[in-house]
Coordinates of C-alpha atoms and ligand atoms in Angstrom, one line a residue:
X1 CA -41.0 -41.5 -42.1
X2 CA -42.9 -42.6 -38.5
X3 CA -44.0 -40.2 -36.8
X4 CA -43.9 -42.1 -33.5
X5 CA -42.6 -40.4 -30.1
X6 CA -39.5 -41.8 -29.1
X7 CA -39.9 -43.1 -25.7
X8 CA -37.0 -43.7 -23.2
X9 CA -38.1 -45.7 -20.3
X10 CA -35.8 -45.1 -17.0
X11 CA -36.2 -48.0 -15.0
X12 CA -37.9 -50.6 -17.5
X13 CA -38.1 -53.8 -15.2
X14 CA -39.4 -52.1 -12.7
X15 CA -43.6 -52.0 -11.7
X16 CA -44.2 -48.5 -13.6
X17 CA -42.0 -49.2 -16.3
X18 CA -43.8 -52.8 -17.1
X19 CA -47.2 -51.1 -16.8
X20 CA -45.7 -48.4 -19.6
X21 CA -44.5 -50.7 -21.8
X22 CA -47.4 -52.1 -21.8
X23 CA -49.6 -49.0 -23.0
X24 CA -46.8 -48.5 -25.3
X25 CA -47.3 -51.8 -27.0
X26 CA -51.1 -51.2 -27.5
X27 CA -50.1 -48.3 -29.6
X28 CA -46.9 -48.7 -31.7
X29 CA -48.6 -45.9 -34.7
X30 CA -47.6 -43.3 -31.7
X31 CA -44.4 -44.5 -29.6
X32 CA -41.5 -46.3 -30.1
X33 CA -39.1 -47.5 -27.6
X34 CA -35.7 -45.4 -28.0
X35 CA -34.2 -46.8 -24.8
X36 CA -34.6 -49.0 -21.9
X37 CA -32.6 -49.2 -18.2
X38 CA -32.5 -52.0 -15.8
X39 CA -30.8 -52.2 -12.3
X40 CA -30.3 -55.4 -11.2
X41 CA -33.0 -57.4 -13.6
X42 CA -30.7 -58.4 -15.9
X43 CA -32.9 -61.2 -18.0
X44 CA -36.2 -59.1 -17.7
X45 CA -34.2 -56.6 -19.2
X46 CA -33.1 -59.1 -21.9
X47 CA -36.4 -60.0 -22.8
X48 CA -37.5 -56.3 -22.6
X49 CA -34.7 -55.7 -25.4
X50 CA -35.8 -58.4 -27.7
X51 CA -39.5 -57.3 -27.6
X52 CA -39.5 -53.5 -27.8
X53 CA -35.5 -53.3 -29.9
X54 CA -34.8 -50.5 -28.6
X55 CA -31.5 -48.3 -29.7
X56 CA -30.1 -48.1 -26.3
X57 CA -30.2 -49.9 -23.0
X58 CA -28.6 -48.7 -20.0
X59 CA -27.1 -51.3 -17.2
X60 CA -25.2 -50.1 -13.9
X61 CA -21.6 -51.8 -14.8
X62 CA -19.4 -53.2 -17.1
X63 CA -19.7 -56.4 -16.2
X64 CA -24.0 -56.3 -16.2
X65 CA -23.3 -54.7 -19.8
X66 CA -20.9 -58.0 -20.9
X67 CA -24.1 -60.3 -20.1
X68 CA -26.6 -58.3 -21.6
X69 CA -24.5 -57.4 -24.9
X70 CA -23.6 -61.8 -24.8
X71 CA -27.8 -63.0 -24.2
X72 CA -28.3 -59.9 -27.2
X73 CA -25.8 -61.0 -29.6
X74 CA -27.5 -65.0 -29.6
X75 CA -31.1 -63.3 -30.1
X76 CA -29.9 -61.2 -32.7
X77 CA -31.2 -57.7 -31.6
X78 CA -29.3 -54.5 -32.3
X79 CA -29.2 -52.6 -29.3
X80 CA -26.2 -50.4 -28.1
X81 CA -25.5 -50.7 -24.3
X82 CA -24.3 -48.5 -22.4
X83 CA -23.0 -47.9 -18.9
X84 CA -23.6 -46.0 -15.4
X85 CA -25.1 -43.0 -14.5
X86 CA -23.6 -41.5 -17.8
X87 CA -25.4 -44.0 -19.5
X88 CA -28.7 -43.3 -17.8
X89 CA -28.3 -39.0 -18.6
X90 CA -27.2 -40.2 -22.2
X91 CA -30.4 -41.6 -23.0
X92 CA -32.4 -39.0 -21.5
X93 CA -31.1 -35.7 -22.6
X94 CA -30.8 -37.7 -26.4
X95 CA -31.5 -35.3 -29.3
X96 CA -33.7 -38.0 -30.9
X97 CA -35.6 -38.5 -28.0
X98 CA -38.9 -37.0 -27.4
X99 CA -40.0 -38.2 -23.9
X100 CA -38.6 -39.9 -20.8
X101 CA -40.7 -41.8 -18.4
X102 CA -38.7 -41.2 -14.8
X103 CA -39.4 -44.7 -13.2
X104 CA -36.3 -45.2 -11.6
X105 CA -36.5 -45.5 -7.7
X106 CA -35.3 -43.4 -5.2
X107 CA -32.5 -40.5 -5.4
X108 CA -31.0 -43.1 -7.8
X109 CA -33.3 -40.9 -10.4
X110 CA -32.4 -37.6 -9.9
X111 CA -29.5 -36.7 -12.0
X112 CA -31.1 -38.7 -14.9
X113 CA -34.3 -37.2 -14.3
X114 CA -33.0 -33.7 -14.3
X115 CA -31.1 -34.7 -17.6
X116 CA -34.3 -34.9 -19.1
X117 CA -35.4 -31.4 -17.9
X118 CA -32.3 -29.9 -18.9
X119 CA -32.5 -31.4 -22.7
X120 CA -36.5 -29.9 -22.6
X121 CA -38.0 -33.2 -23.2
X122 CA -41.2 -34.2 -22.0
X123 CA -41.0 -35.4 -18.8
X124 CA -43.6 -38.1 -17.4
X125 CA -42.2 -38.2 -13.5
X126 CA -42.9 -41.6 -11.5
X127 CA -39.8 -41.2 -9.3
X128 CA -41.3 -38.6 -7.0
X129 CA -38.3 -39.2 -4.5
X130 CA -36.1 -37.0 -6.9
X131 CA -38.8 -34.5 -6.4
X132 CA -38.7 -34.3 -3.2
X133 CA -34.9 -34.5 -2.5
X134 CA -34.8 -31.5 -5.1
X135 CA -38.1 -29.6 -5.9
X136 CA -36.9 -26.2 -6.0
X137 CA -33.9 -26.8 -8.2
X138 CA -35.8 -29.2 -10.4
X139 CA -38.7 -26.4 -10.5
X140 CA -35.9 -24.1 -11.7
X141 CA -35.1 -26.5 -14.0
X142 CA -38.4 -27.2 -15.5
X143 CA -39.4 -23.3 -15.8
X144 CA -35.9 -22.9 -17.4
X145 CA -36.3 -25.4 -20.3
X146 CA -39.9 -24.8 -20.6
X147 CA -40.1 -28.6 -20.4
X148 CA -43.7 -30.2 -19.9
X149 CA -43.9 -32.3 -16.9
X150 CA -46.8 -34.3 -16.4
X151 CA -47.2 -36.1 -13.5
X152 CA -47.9 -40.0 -13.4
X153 CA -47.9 -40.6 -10.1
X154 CA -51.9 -41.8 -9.8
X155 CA -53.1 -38.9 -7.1
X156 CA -51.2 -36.1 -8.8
X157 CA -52.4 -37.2 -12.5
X158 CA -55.6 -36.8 -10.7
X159 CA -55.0 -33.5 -9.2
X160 CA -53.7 -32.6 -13.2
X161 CA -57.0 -34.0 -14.4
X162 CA -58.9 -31.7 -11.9
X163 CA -57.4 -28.7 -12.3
X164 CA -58.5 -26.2 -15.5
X165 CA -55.3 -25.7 -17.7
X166 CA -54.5 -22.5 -17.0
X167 CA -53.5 -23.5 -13.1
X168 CA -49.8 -22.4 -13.3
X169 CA -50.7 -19.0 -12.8
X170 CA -51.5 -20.4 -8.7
X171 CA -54.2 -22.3 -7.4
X172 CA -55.5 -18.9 -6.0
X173 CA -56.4 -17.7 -9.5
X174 CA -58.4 -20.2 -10.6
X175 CA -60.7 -20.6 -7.8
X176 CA -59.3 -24.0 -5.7
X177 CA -59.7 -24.2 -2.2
X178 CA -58.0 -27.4 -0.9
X179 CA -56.5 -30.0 -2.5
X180 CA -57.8 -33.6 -1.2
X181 CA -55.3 -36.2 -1.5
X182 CA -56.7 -39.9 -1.2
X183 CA -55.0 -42.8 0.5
X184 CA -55.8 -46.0 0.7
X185 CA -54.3 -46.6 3.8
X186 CA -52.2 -49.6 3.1
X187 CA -52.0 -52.7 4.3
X188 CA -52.0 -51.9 8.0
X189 CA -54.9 -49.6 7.9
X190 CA -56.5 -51.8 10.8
X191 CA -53.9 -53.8 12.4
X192 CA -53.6 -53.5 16.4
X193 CA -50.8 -50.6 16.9
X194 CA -49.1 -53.7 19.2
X195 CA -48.7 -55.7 16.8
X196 CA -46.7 -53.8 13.8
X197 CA -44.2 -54.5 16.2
X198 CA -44.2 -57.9 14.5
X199 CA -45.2 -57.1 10.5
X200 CA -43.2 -58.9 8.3
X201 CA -41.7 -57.1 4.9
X202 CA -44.1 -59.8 3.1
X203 CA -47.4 -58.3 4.9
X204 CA -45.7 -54.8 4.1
X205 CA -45.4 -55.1 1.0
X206 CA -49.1 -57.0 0.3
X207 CA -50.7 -54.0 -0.7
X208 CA -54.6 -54.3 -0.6
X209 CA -55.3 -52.2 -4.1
X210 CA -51.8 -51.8 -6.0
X211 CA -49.3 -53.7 -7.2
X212 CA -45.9 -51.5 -6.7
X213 CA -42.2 -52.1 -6.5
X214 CA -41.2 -53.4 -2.9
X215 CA -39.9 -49.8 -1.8
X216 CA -42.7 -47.6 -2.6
X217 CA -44.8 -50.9 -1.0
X218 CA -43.4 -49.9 1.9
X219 CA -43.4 -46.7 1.9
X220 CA -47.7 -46.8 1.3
X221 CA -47.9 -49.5 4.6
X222 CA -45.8 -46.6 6.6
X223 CA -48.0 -43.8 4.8
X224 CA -44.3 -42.3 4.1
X225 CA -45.5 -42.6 0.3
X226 CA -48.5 -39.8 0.9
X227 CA -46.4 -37.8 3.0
X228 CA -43.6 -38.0 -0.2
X229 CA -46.9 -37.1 -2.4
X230 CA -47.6 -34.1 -0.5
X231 CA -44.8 -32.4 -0.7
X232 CA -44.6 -33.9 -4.3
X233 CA -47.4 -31.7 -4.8
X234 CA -46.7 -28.8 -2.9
X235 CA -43.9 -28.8 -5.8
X236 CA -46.4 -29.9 -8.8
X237 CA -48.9 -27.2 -8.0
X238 CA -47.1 -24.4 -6.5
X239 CA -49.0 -24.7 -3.2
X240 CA -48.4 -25.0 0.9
X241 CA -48.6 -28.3 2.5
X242 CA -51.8 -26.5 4.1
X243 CA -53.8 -26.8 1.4
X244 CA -53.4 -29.7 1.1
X245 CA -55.5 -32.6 2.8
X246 CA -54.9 -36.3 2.8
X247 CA -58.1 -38.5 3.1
X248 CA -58.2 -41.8 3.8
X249 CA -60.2 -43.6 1.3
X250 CA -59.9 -48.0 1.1
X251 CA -61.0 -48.3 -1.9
X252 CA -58.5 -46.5 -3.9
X253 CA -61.1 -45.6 -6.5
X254 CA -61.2 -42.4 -6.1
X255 CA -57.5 -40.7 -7.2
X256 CA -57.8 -37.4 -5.7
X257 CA -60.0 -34.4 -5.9
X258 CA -59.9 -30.7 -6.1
X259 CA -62.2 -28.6 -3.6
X260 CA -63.1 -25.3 -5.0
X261 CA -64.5 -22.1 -3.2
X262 CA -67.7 -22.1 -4.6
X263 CA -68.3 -25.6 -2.7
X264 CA -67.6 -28.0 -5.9
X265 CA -65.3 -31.2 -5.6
X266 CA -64.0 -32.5 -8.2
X267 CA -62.9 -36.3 -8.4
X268 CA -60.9 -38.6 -11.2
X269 CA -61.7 -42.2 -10.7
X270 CA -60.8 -45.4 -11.9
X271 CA -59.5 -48.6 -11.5
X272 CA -56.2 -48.8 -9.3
X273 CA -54.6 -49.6 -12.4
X274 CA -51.3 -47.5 -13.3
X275 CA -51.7 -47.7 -16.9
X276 CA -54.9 -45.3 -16.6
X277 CA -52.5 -42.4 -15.5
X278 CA -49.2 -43.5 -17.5
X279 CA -51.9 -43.4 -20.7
X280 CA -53.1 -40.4 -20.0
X281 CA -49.7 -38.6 -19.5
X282 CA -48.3 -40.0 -22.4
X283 CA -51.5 -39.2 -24.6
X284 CA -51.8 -36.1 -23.0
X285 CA -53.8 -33.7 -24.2
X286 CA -55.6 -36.7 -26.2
X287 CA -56.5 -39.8 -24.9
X288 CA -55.8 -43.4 -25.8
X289 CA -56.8 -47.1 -25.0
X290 CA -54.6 -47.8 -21.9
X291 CA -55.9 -51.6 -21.3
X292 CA -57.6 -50.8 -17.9
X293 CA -61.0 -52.6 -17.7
X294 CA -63.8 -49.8 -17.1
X295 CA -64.7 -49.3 -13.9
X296 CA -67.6 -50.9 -12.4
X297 CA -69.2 -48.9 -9.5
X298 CA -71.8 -51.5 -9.3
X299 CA -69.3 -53.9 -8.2
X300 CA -67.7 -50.8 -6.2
X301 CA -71.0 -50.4 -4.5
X302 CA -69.2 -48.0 -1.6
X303 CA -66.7 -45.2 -0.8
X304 CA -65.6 -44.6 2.2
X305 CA -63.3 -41.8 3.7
X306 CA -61.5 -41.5 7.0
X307 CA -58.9 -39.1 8.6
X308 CA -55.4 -40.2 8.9
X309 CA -54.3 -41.4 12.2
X310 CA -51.3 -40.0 13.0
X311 CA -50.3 -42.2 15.8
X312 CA -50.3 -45.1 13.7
X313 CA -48.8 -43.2 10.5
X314 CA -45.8 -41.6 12.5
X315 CA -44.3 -41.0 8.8
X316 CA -47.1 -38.9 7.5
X317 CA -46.6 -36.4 10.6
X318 CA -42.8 -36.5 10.3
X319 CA -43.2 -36.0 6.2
X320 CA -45.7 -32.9 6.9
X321 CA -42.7 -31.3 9.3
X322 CA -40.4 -31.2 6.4
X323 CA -42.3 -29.9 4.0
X324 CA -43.2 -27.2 6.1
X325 CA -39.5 -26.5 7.2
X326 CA -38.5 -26.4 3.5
X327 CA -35.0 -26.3 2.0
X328 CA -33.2 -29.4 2.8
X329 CA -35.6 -30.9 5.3
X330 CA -36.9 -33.0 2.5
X331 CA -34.1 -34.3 0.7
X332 CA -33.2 -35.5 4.5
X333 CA -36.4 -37.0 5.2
X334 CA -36.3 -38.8 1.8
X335 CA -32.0 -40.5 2.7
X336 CA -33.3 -41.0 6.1
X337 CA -36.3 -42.9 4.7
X338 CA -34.6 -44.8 1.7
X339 CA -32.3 -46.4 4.3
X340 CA -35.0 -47.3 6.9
X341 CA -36.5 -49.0 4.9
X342 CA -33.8 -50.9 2.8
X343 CA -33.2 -52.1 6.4
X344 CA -36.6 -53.1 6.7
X345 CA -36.6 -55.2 4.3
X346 CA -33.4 -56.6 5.5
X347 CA -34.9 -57.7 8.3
X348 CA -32.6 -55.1 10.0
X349 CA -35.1 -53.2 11.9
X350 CA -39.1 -53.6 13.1
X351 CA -41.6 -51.9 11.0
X352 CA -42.5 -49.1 13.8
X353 CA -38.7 -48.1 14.0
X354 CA -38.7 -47.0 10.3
X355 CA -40.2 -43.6 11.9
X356 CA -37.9 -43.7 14.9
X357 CA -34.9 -43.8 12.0
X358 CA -36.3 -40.7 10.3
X359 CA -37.2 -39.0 13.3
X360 CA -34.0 -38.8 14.6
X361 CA -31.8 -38.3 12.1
X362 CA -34.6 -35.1 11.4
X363 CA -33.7 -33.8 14.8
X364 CA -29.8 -34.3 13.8
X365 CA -29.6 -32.4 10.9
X366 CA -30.2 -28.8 10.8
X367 CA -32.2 -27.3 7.9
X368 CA -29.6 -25.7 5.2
X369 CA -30.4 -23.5 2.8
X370 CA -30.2 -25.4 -1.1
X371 CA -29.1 -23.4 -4.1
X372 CA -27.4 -26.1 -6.0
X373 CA -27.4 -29.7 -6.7
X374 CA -24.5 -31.0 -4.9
X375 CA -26.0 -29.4 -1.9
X376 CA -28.8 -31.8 -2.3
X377 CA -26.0 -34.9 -3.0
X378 CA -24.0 -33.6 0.5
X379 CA -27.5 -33.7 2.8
X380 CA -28.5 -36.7 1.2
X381 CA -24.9 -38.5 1.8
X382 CA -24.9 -36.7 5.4
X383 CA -28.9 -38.4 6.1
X384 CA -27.6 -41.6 4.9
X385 CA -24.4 -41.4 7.3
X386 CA -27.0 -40.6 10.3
X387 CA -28.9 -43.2 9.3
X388 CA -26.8 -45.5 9.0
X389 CA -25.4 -44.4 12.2
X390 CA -28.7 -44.9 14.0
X391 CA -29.0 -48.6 12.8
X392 CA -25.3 -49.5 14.3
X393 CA -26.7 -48.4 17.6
X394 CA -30.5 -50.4 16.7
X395 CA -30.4 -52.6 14.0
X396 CA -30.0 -56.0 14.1
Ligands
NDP1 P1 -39.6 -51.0 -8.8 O1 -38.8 -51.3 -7.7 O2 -40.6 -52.0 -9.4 O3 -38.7 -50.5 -10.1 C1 -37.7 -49.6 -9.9 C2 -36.9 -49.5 -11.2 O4 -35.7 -48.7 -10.9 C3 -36.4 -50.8 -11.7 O5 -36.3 -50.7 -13.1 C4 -35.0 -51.0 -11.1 O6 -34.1 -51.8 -11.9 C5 -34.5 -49.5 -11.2 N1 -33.5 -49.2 -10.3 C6 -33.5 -49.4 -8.9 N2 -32.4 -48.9 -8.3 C7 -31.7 -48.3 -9.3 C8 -30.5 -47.6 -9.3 N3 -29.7 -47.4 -8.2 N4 -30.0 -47.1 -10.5 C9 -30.7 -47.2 -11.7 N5 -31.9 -47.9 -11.7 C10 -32.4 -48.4 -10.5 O7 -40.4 -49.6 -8.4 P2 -41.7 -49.0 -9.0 O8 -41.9 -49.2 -10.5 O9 -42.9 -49.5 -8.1 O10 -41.6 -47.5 -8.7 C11 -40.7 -46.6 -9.5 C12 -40.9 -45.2 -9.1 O11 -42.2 -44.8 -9.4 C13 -40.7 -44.9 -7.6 O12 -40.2 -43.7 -7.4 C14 -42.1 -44.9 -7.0 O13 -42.3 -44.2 -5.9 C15 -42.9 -44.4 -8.2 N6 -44.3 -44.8 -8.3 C16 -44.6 -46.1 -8.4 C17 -46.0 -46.5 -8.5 C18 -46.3 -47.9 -8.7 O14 -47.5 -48.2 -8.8 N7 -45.4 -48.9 -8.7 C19 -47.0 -45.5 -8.4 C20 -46.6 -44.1 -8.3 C21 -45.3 -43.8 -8.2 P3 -34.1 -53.4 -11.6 O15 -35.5 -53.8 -11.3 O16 -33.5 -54.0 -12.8 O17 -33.3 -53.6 -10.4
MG2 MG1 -49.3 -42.4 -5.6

C-alpha cells in the first residue's frame, strides 16, 4: 500500500495552488492529489483533473459541475464532483485525507479552512484573509484539534523557519525581541503620491518580484497585504502588533527575520519563488526538492531596507489600527478591503480611494466583541453593506 499523503488542494487554479501542484508533481513517492477546487477556471480545472486524477473536485454550482463531469467523461478520468461550499468542507474535513493546502482567496476560505482544523488535518494556510477575519476562533480551533498549522505565506514560513521549535510557549520564553517583517514595497514603491491617482489595475497588479493572484496583487501595491500579514502573525505567533516591525526591503530576498535580545537577527532567504515555502510546509520537518533555482547572491549583489511610508501606504496604518483594536476590527478591515478592491479592479474607484473605502467604513462600525462564527459572517456581511454603501455615494 502507498504511503503517500493525501493532498487536498483548496483553490487549485489559482497562483498558490499551481505553484503546489507543482512541488507535488516532483515528488509523487510522498503525495497524492486527493482533491482539487476551482472557482471560476473551469478548463484549468479540467486539465488539473486529468493530470493529477484526483478523487474529488469541488466547483461552485451545478451547472459548473455539468461541464466539468461532460469535458471528464470524454478524457476518461474518474473523478467525483461535487458542489458548493459543502463540497469545499467535504473535501477537507475527509477521513482519508491527510493535509489541506488553504489557497482559496478571501473570506471565501474560511469555513472550508476551519473544516480542516475541526477534522485535525494538517493545515498548510495561504488564505491568510480567513485568519484575519477570524484569528481567535480559528486559534481556538487549532489548539482544540491539536491540528499542525504551518504557515505558507512566504514571511511567516520565514518567521517559522526562524523561530526554535519550542516557540509556542510565547516569544518571551525563548529569547525574541522583535519580529522584522520584510516588504518589498510593490509596485508603487516610488511613484509620485500625485500620480496613483491615475494607476491602472494593470500597473497594480505588475508586481516587481512575485507573481500572485490579481487580489492579493493588489493588496501588496496598497501594502494592505503586509498590514493582513501582521496581524496574520500577531495570530501565528501569539504576539502584539508591537513587536512586530515591517521593513521595507526591494529585493524581496530576504523573507523575514527574527531579532533576539541578545542582539542576533536571524534571516531566511531565497528566491521569491512560492514553491520554496509551500516545499518546506509540506516536507516539514524534512526537506525536499521544491524546483526553485538556488539563489545567487552574486547576481543579488545588494540588500536594501527602508521604513514604510505611511502616507503613501494609507492601508498599512489603517491595517495596524485594527489589529490593535482587536475583536471584530479585523474581520471589518478585511470585507471593507475585499470590496475596495474588487471595485478597483472594476475600474469602479481610483487606486488611492481603496484606503478612503476602508477608512470609513472602520469609523462606521463599532468594534464588537466575537465569540462565535456567525458573528464573524454578520460584521463581515455588515462591512460589505458599508462598503458597498460608500461606493454608491463614490464609485463610478
Ligand atoms: P488566485 O486568485 O490566483 O487564486 C485563488 C483561488 O481561489 C483560485 O483557485 C480561485 O478559483 C479560488 N476562488 C476564488 N474565489 C473563490 C470562491 N468564492 N470560492 C471558492 N474558491 C474561490 O490567488 P492566489 O493563489 O494568489 O492567492 C490565494 C491565497 O493565498 C490568498 O489568500 C492570498 O492572499 C494567499 N497568498 C498568495 C501568495 C501568492 O504568491 N500568490 C503568497 C502568499 C499568500 P478560480 O481561479 O477557478 O476562479
Ligand atoms: Mg506574503
Amino acid at each position: 500500500m502507498s504511503q503517500a499523503q493525501h493532498i487536498t488542494v483548496l483553490g487549485a487554479t489559482g497562483s498558490v495552488g499551481l505553484s503546489t501542484l507543482d512541488v507535488i508533481a516532483r515528488h509523487p513517492d510522498r503525495y497524492n492529489v486527493f482533491a482539487l477546487t476551482g472557482f471560476t477556471r473551469l478548463a484549468e480545472l479540467l486539465a488539473l483533473c486529468v493530470r493529477h486524477t484526483p478523487r474529488f473536485a469541488v466547483v461552485p454550482t451545478a451547472e459548473a459541475a455539468r461541464q466539468l463531469e461532460d469535458g471528464l467523461f470524454t478524457a476518461g478520468v474518474d473523478t467525483r464532483v461535487l458542489v458548493g461550499e459543502g463540497g469545499l468542507c467535504e473535501v477537507s474535513a475527509h477521513p482519508q485525507v491527510d493535509t489541506v493546502l488553504a489557497a482559496i482567496v478571501g473570506a471565501a476560505g474560511l469555513r472550508p479552512t476551519l473544516a480542516a482544523v475541526e477534522a485535525g488535518k494538517k493545515v498548510l494556510l495561504a488564505n491568510k484573509e480567513a485568519l484575519v477575519m477570524s484569528g481567535a476562533l480559528f486559534m481556538q480551533a487549532v489548539r482544540r484539534s491539536g491540528t499542525v498549522l504551518l504557515p505558507l505565506d512566504s514571511e511567516h514560513n520565514a518567521i517559522f523557519q526562524c523561530l526554535p521549535g519550542n516557540y509556542a510557549n510565547g516569544l518571551d520564553s525563548v529569547g525574541v525581541r522583535r519580529v522584522l517583517l520584510t516588504a518589498s514595497g510593490g509596485p508603487f514603491r516610488e511613484t509620485p503620491l500625485p500620480e496613483l491617482e491615475h494607476v491602472s489595475p494593470e500597473q497594480a497588479c505588475a508586481h516587481p518580484n512575485w507573481s500572485m493572484g490579481r487580489k492579493i496583487s493588489v493588496d501588496s501595491a496598497s501594502m494592505m497585504n503586509k498590514g493582513l500579514e501582521l496581524i496574520e502573525a500577531c495570530w501565528l505567533f501569539d504576539t502584539s502588533p508591537s513587536r512586530i516591525e515591517v521593513v521595507i526591503h526591494p529585493q524581496s530576498v530576504i523573507h523575514s527575520m527574527v531579532d533576539y535580545v541578545d542582539g542576533s537577527v536571524l534571516a531566511q532567504l531565497g528566491n521569491p519563488d512560492m514553491r520554496t515555502p509551500i516545499a518546506h510546509a509540506l516536507a516539514w520537518p524534512e526537506r525536499i526538492d521544491s524546483g526553485v533555482a538556488p539563489l545567487n547572491l552574486f547576481s543579488v549583489g545588494r540588500l536594501d531596507f527602508q521604513a514604510p511610508d505611511e502616507e503613501r501606504f494609507p492601508c498599512l496604518r489603517l491595517a495596524r489600527q485594527a489589529a490593535e483594536a482587536g475583536d471584530s476590527a479585523p474581520a471589518v478591515l478585511n470585507a471593507a478591503n475585499e470590496v475596495a478592491v474588487a471595485a478597483f479592479l472594476d475600474r469602479r474607484i481610483r487606486f488611492p480611494e481603496i484606503a478612503s473605502m476602508i477608512d470609513e467604513v472602520l469609523n462606521l462600525e463599532s468594534v464588537i466583541a466575537v465569540s462565535e462564527l456567525e458573528t464573524v459572517f454578520e460584521v463581515d456581511a455588515r462591512a460589505r453593506a458599508l462598503a458597498e454603501q460608500w461606493l454608491g455615494r463614490h464609485g463610478r
